[in-house]
XYZ file of C-alpha atoms in Angstrom:
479
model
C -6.262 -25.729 -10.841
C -9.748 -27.076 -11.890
C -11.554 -25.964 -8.308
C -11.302 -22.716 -6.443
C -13.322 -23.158 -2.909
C -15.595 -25.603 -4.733
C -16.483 -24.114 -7.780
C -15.473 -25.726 -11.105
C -13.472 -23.864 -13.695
C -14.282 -25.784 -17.327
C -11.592 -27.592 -18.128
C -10.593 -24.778 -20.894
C -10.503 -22.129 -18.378
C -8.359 -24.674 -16.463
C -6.190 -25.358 -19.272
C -5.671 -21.075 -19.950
C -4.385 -21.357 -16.302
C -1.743 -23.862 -16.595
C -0.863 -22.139 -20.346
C -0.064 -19.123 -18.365
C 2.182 -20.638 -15.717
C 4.247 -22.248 -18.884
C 5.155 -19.234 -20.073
C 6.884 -18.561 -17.278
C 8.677 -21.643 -16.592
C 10.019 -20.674 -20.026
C 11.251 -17.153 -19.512
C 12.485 -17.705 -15.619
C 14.935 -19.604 -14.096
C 13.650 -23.326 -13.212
C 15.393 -22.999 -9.236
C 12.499 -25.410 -7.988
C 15.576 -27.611 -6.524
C 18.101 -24.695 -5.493
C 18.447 -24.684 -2.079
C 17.684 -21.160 -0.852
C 20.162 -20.834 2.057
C 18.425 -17.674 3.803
C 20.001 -15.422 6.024
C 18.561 -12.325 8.449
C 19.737 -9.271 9.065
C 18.231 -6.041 10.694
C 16.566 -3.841 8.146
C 18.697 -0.673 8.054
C 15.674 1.621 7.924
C 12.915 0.119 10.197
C 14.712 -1.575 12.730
C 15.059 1.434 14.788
C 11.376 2.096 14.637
C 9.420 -1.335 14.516
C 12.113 -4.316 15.258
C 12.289 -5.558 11.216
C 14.716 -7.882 10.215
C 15.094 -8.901 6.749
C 15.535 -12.518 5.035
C 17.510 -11.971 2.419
C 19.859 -14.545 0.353
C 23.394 -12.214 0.514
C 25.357 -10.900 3.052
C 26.083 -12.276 6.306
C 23.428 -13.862 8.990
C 22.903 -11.382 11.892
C 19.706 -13.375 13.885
C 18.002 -16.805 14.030
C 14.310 -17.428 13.769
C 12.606 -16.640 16.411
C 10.131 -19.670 15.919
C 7.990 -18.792 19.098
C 7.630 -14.654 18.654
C 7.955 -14.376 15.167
C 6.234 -13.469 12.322
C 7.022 -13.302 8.652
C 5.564 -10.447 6.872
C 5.821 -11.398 3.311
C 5.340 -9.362 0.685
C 6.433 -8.098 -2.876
C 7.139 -4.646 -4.139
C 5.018 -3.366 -6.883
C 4.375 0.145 -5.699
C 4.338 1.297 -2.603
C 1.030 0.004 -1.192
C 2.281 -3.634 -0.905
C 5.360 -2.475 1.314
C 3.078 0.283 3.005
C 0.454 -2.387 4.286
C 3.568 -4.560 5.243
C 4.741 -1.644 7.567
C 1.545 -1.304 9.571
C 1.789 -5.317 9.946
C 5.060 -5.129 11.071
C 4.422 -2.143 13.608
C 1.464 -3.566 14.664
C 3.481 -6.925 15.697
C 6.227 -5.434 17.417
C 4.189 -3.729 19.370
C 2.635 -6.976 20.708
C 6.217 -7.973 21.401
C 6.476 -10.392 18.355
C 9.782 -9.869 15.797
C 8.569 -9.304 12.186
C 10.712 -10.968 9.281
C 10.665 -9.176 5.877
C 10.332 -11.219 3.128
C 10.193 -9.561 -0.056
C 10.010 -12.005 -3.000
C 10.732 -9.342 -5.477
C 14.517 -8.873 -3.451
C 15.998 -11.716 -4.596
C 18.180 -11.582 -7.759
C 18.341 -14.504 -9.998
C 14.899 -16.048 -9.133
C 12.049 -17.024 -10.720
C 9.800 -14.780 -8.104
C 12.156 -11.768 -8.704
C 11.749 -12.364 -12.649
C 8.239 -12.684 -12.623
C 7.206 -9.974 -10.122
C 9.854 -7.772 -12.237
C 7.588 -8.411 -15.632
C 4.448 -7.900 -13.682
C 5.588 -4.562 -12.191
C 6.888 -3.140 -15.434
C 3.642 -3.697 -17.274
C 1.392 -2.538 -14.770
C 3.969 0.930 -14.732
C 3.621 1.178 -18.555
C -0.730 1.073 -18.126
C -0.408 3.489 -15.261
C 1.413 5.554 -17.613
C -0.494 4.945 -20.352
C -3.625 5.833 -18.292
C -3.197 9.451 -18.424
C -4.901 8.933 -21.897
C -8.556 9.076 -21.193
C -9.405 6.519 -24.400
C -6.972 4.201 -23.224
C -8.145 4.655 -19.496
C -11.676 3.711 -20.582
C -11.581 0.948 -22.791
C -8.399 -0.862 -21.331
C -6.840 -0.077 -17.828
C -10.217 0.656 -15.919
C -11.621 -2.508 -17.098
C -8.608 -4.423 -16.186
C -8.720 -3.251 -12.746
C -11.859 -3.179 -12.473
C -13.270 -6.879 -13.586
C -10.636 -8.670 -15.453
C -8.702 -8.996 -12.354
C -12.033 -10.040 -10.526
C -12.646 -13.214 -12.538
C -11.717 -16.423 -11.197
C -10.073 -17.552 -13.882
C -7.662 -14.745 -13.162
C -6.984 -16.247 -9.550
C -6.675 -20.049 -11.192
C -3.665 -18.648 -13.284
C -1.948 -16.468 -10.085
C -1.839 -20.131 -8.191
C -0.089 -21.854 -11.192
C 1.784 -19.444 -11.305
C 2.690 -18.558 -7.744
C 3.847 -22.138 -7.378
C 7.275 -21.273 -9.268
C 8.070 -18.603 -6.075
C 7.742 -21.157 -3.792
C 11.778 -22.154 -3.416
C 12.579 -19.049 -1.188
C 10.732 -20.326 1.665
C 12.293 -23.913 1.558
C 14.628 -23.228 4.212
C 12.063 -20.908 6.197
C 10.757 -22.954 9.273
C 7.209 -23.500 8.382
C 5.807 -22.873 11.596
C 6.031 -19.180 11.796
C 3.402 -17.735 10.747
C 2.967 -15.366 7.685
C 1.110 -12.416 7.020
C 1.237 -11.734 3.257
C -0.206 -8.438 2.198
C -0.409 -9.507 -1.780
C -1.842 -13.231 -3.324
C 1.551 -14.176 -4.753
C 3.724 -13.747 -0.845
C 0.154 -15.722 0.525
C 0.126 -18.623 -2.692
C 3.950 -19.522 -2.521
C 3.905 -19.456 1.225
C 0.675 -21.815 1.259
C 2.864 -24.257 -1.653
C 6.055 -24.032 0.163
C 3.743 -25.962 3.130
C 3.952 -23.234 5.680
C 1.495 -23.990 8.041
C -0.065 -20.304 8.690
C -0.697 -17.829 6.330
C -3.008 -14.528 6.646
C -3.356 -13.114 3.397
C -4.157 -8.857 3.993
C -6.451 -8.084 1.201
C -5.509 -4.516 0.238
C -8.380 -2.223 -1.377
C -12.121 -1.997 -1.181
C -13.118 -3.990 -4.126
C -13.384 -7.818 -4.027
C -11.626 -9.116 -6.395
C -10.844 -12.812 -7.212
C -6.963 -11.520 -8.061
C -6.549 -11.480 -4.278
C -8.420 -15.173 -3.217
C -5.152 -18.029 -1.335
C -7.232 -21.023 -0.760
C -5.698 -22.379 2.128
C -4.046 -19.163 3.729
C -7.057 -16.988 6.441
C -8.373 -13.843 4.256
C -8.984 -10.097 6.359
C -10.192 -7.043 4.649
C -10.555 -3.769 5.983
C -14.351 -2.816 5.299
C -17.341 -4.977 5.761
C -18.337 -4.245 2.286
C -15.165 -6.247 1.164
C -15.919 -9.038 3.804
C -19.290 -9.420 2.234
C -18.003 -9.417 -1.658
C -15.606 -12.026 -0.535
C -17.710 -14.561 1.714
C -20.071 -14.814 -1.275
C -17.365 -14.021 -4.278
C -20.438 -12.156 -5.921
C -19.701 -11.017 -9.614
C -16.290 -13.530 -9.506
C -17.852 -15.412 -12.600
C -20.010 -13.130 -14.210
C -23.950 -13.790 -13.085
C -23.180 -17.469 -11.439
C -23.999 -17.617 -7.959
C -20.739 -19.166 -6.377
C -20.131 -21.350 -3.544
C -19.201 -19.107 -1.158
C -15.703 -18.684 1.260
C -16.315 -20.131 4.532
C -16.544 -18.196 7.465
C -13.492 -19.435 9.302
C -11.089 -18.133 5.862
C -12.263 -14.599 5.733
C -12.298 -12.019 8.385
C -13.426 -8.124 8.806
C -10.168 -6.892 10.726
C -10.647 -3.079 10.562
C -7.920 -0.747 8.332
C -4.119 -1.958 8.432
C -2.241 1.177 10.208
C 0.554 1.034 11.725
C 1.058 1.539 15.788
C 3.103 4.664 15.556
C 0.139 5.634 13.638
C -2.889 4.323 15.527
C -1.267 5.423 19.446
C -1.041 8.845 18.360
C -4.562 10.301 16.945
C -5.632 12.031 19.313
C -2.740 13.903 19.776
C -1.777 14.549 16.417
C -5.905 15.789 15.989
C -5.071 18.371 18.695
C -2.247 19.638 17.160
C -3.563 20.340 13.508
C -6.707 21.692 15.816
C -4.067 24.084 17.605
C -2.214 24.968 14.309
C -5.961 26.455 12.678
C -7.004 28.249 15.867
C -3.527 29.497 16.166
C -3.316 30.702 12.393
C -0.272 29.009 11.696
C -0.066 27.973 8.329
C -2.292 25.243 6.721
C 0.162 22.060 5.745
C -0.461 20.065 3.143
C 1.377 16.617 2.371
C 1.548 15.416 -1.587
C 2.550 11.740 -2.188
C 3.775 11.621 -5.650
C 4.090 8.112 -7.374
C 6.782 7.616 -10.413
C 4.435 6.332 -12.726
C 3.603 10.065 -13.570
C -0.300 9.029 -14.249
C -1.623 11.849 -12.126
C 1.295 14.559 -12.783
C -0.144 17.367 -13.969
C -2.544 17.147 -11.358
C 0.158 18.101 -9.017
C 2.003 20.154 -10.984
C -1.548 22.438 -10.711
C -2.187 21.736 -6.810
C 1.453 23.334 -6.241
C 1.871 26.382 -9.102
C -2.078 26.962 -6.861
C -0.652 26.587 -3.257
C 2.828 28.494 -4.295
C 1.278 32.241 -3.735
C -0.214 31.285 -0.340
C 3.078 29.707 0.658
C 5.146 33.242 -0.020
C 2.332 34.480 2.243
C 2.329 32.331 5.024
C -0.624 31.151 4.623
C 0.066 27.450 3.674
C 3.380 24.876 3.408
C 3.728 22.051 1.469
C 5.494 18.762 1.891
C 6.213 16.566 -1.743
C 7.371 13.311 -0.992
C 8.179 11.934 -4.375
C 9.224 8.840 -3.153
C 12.648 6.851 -5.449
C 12.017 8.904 -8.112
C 13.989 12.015 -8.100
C 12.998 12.571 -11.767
C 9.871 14.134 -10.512
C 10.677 16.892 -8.356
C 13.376 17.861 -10.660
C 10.549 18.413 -13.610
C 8.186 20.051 -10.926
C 10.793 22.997 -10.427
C 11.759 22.780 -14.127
C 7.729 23.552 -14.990
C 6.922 26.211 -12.023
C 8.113 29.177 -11.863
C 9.431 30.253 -8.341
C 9.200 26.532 -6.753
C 13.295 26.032 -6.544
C 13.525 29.438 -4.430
C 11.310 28.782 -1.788
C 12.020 24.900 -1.642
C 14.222 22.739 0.567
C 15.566 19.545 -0.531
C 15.312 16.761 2.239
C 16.907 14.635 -0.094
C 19.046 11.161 0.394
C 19.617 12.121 4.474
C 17.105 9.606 6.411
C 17.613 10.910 10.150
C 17.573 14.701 8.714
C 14.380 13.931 7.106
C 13.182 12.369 10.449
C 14.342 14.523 12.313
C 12.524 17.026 10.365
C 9.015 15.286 10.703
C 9.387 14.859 14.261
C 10.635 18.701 14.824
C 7.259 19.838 13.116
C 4.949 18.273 15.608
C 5.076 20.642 17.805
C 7.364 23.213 15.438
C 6.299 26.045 12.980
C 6.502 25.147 9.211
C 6.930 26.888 6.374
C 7.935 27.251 2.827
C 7.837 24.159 0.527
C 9.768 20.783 1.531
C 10.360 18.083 -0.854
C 11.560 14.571 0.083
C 13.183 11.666 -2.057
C 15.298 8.906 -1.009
C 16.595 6.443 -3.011
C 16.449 3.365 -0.876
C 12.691 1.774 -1.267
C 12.313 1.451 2.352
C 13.004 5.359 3.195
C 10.910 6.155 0.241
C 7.887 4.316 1.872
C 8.277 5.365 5.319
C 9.035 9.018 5.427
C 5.391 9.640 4.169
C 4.441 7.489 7.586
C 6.256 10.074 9.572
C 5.204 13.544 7.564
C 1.331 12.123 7.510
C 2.068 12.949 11.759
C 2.464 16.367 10.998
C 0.381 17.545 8.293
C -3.101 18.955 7.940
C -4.203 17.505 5.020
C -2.805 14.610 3.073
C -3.437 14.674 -0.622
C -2.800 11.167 -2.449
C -4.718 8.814 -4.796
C -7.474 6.411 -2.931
C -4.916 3.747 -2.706
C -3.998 2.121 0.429
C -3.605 5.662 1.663
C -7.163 5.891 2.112
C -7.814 4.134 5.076
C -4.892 6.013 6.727
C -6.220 7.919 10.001
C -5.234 11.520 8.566
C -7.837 14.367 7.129
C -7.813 13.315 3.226
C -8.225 15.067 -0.179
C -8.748 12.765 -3.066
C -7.045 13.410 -6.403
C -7.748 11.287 -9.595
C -7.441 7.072 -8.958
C -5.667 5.293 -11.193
C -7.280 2.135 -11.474
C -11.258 1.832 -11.286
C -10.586 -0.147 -7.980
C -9.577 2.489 -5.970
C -12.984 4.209 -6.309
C -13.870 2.277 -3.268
C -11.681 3.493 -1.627
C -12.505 7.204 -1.696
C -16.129 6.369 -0.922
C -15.416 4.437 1.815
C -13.325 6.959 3.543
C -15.969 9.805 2.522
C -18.562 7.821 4.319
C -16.210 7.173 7.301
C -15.282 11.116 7.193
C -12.043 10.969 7.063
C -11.339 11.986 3.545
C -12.878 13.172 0.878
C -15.082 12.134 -2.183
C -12.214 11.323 -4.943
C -12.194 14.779 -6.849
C -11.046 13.829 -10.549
C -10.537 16.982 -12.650
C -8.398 20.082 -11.379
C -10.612 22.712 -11.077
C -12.333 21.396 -8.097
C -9.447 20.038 -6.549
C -8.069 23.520 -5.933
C -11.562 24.527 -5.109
C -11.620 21.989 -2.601
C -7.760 23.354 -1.459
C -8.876 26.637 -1.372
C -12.011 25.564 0.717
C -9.339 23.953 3.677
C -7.900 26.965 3.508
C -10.459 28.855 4.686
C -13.039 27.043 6.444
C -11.244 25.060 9.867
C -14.158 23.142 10.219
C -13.448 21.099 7.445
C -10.709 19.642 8.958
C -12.483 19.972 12.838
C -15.029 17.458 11.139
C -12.780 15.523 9.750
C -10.872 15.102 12.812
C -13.468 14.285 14.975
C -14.314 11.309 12.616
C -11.253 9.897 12.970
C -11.336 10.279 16.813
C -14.339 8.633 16.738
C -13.397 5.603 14.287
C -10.733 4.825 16.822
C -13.103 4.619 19.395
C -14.767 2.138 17.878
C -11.640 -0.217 16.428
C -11.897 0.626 12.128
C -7.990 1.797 12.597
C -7.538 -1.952 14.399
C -6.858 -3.960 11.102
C -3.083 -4.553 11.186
C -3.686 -5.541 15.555
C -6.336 -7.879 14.621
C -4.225 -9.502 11.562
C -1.448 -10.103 14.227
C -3.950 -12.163 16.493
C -4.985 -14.145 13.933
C -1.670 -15.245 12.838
C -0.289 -15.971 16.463
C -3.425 -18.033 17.475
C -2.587 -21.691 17.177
């Protein structure tokens, strides 16, 4: 890779790139000629609620390609945020009437994407661990995410090395088009030669880790758009030739439809809940990489008291990792006694989320499930219900749901928070506990913090920033 959208790497950096790429083909299977024989079948979780039907390489084939209504949503699983955006893509698409295909190239044992997306995601656990140390946090993982992953020589060696997950899609027909919500899903797609690929840019900080040449770019804030039509700061002070206008696109936040169709009532009812002194609810997304732990651990031995009282509940979704509501009840005192464990049971859980619309809540309620896509999704259905959500800026922070900031992890999320505190949906990202519970205590008692917040997101729907995942959708379907 010597050019990326007409800018020359030296042929050192383009060297480094190909070096990168070789290790590898050394460590991973070489399955450039397997043949891939892909089969589909409904996705156990989400096919109920958005029409998704997986591509997977086991098991038995339950569908054909649909090659006139439908659309891959390809992806990888490094998190949650990758298979979060993927859920609002594949909402969004079936409810235009289009089937979405899930194709996750970290769900296929034995090859070379699987291997490499498996190395990728345990490293980037261990520095989100690691992070918790503030010396560490400063000198290594901030700057990481911050500008190593901006660089373009960063990109040049993601597209050598994207080029070894390319096999999956062999047998995919290459006319369906593909919205990829990480570089990797967008890169292979683009060198497996199919012949429309949206790449959903996650975040609010351009960064050249996320660049497809080839594949149609959106982002979700029009500071993004701007950072990536002129890839300012990609190689340090050098003014770059710039992405053209018909590769990168402002689309508006990726939410999903369940999401998006139901803000105004789900506004009316947290409105209702204040004025009718019912018990403030607060949702806590927990991640496994235990970077912001004891932040929780504080935000729940501070809401505890208030929940004996009736004056606030708490949902913890701690997502596939049991591990950490077991240690949460181990630490605070009381916690297991006024808890209930929604734990493994899918439709209970549901059922649960749906009940509380227009139900009382109390106590504490903590949610795990062990199957990735339950995990994800249950937070999807809980955000509905709750007051205040209470999560990293990740790709949370662009969900349409009054927002309290915690600690990022990763100087790249700081966009997010500000962009959401300037939309006024959310809050400023609050890093140190003290003023996080002041901030808790504050929604609490004052109801127009969450009136104001409300109304903001009333408003932002009025004018299409909750559109993103819609507008992805009509880009990939336009011939």
């Amino acid at each position: 890779m010597n050019e990326i959208f007409g800018n020359r790497l030296t042929a050192r950096e383009a060297k480094n790139s190909f070096k990168s790429a070789k290790g590898y083909r050394k460590s991973c299977p070489d399955d450039a000629d397997v043949d891939y024989n892909v089969r589909l079948r409904k996705n156990r979780t989400l096919n109920d609620y958005m029409g998704v039907v997986d591509i997977r390489l086991e098991g038995e084939n339950e569908e054909q390609f649909d090659t006139e209504k439908g659309i891959i949503v390809s992806n990888i699983r490094m998190g949650f945020g990758h298979y979060r955006i993927s859920m609002a893509m594949a909402s969004a698409a079936y409810s235009m009437g289009y089937t979405p295909y899930w194709l996750d190239l970290n769900s296929f044992p034995k090859t070379a994407a699987t291997k490499i997306i498996t190395k990728q995601n345990d490293l980037y656990s261990l520095g989100s661990r690691l992070s918790r140390n503030p010396i560490f946090n400063k000198l290594v993982w901030e700057p990481i995410n911050y500008t190593g992953f901006r660089k373009l020589t960063y990109n040049a060696s993601d597209l050598e090395t994207s080029k070894l997950m390319a096999p999956v899609y062999q047998n995919i027909p290459k006319e369906i088009p593909v919205i990829a919500t990480h570089a990797w899903p967008a890169q292979s797609a683009l060198d497996a030669g199919m012949k429309r690929v949206i790449e959903a840019i996650p975040d609010n900080w351009p960064m050249a880790l996320h660049l497809a040449e080839g594949a149609i770019h959106t982002v979700q804030t029009h500071n993004s758009y701007l950072g990536y039509r002129t890839l300012n700061g990609f190689y340090g002070k050098k003014v770059l030739n710039p992405i053209p206008e018909d590769q990168v696109f402002y689309t508006g936040h990726y939410i999903d439809h369940e999401l998006v169709s139901n803000i105004e009532a789900d506004c009316k009812r947290r409105m209702d809940r204040l004025t009718g002194d019912k018990p403030v609810r607060f949702l806590l997304t927990i991640g496994g990489a235990g970077a912001q732990a004891d932040i929780f651990e504080a935000i729940i031995h501070f809401l505890l008291p208030y929940v004996i009282k009736g004056k606030a509940a708490v949902m913890v979704n701690v997502g596939d990792y049991r591990n950490v509501w077991d240690e949460l009840v181990q630490k605070i005192s009381g916690l297991k006694e006024h808890s209930a464990e929604h734990f493994e049971n899918f439709a209970e859980a549901a059922g649960f989320a749906n009940d509380a619309l227009d139900g009382d809540m109390t106590g504490v309620h903590a949610f795990y499930h062990k199957d990735i896509f339950e995990a994800v999704y249950i937070t999807n259905l809980l955000m509905r219900c709750c007051d205040w959500l209470i999560t990293k800026p990740s790709e949370l922070a662009f969900y349409p749901v009054p927002k309290l900031f915690i600690r990022r992890v990763g100087k790249h999320e700081m966009w997010g928070a500000i962009h959401s505190a300037e939309l006024g949906d959310g809050t400023y990202e609050i890093r140190d506990i003290g003023h996080v519970l002041q901030m808790i205590y504050l929604m609490m008692d004052d109801a127009g913090l969450i009136g104001s917040m409300c109304d903001a997101i009333e408003k932002n729907k009025s004018i299409g920033v909750y559109d993103g995942a819609y507008n992805c959708v009509k880009l990939a379907v336009k011939r």
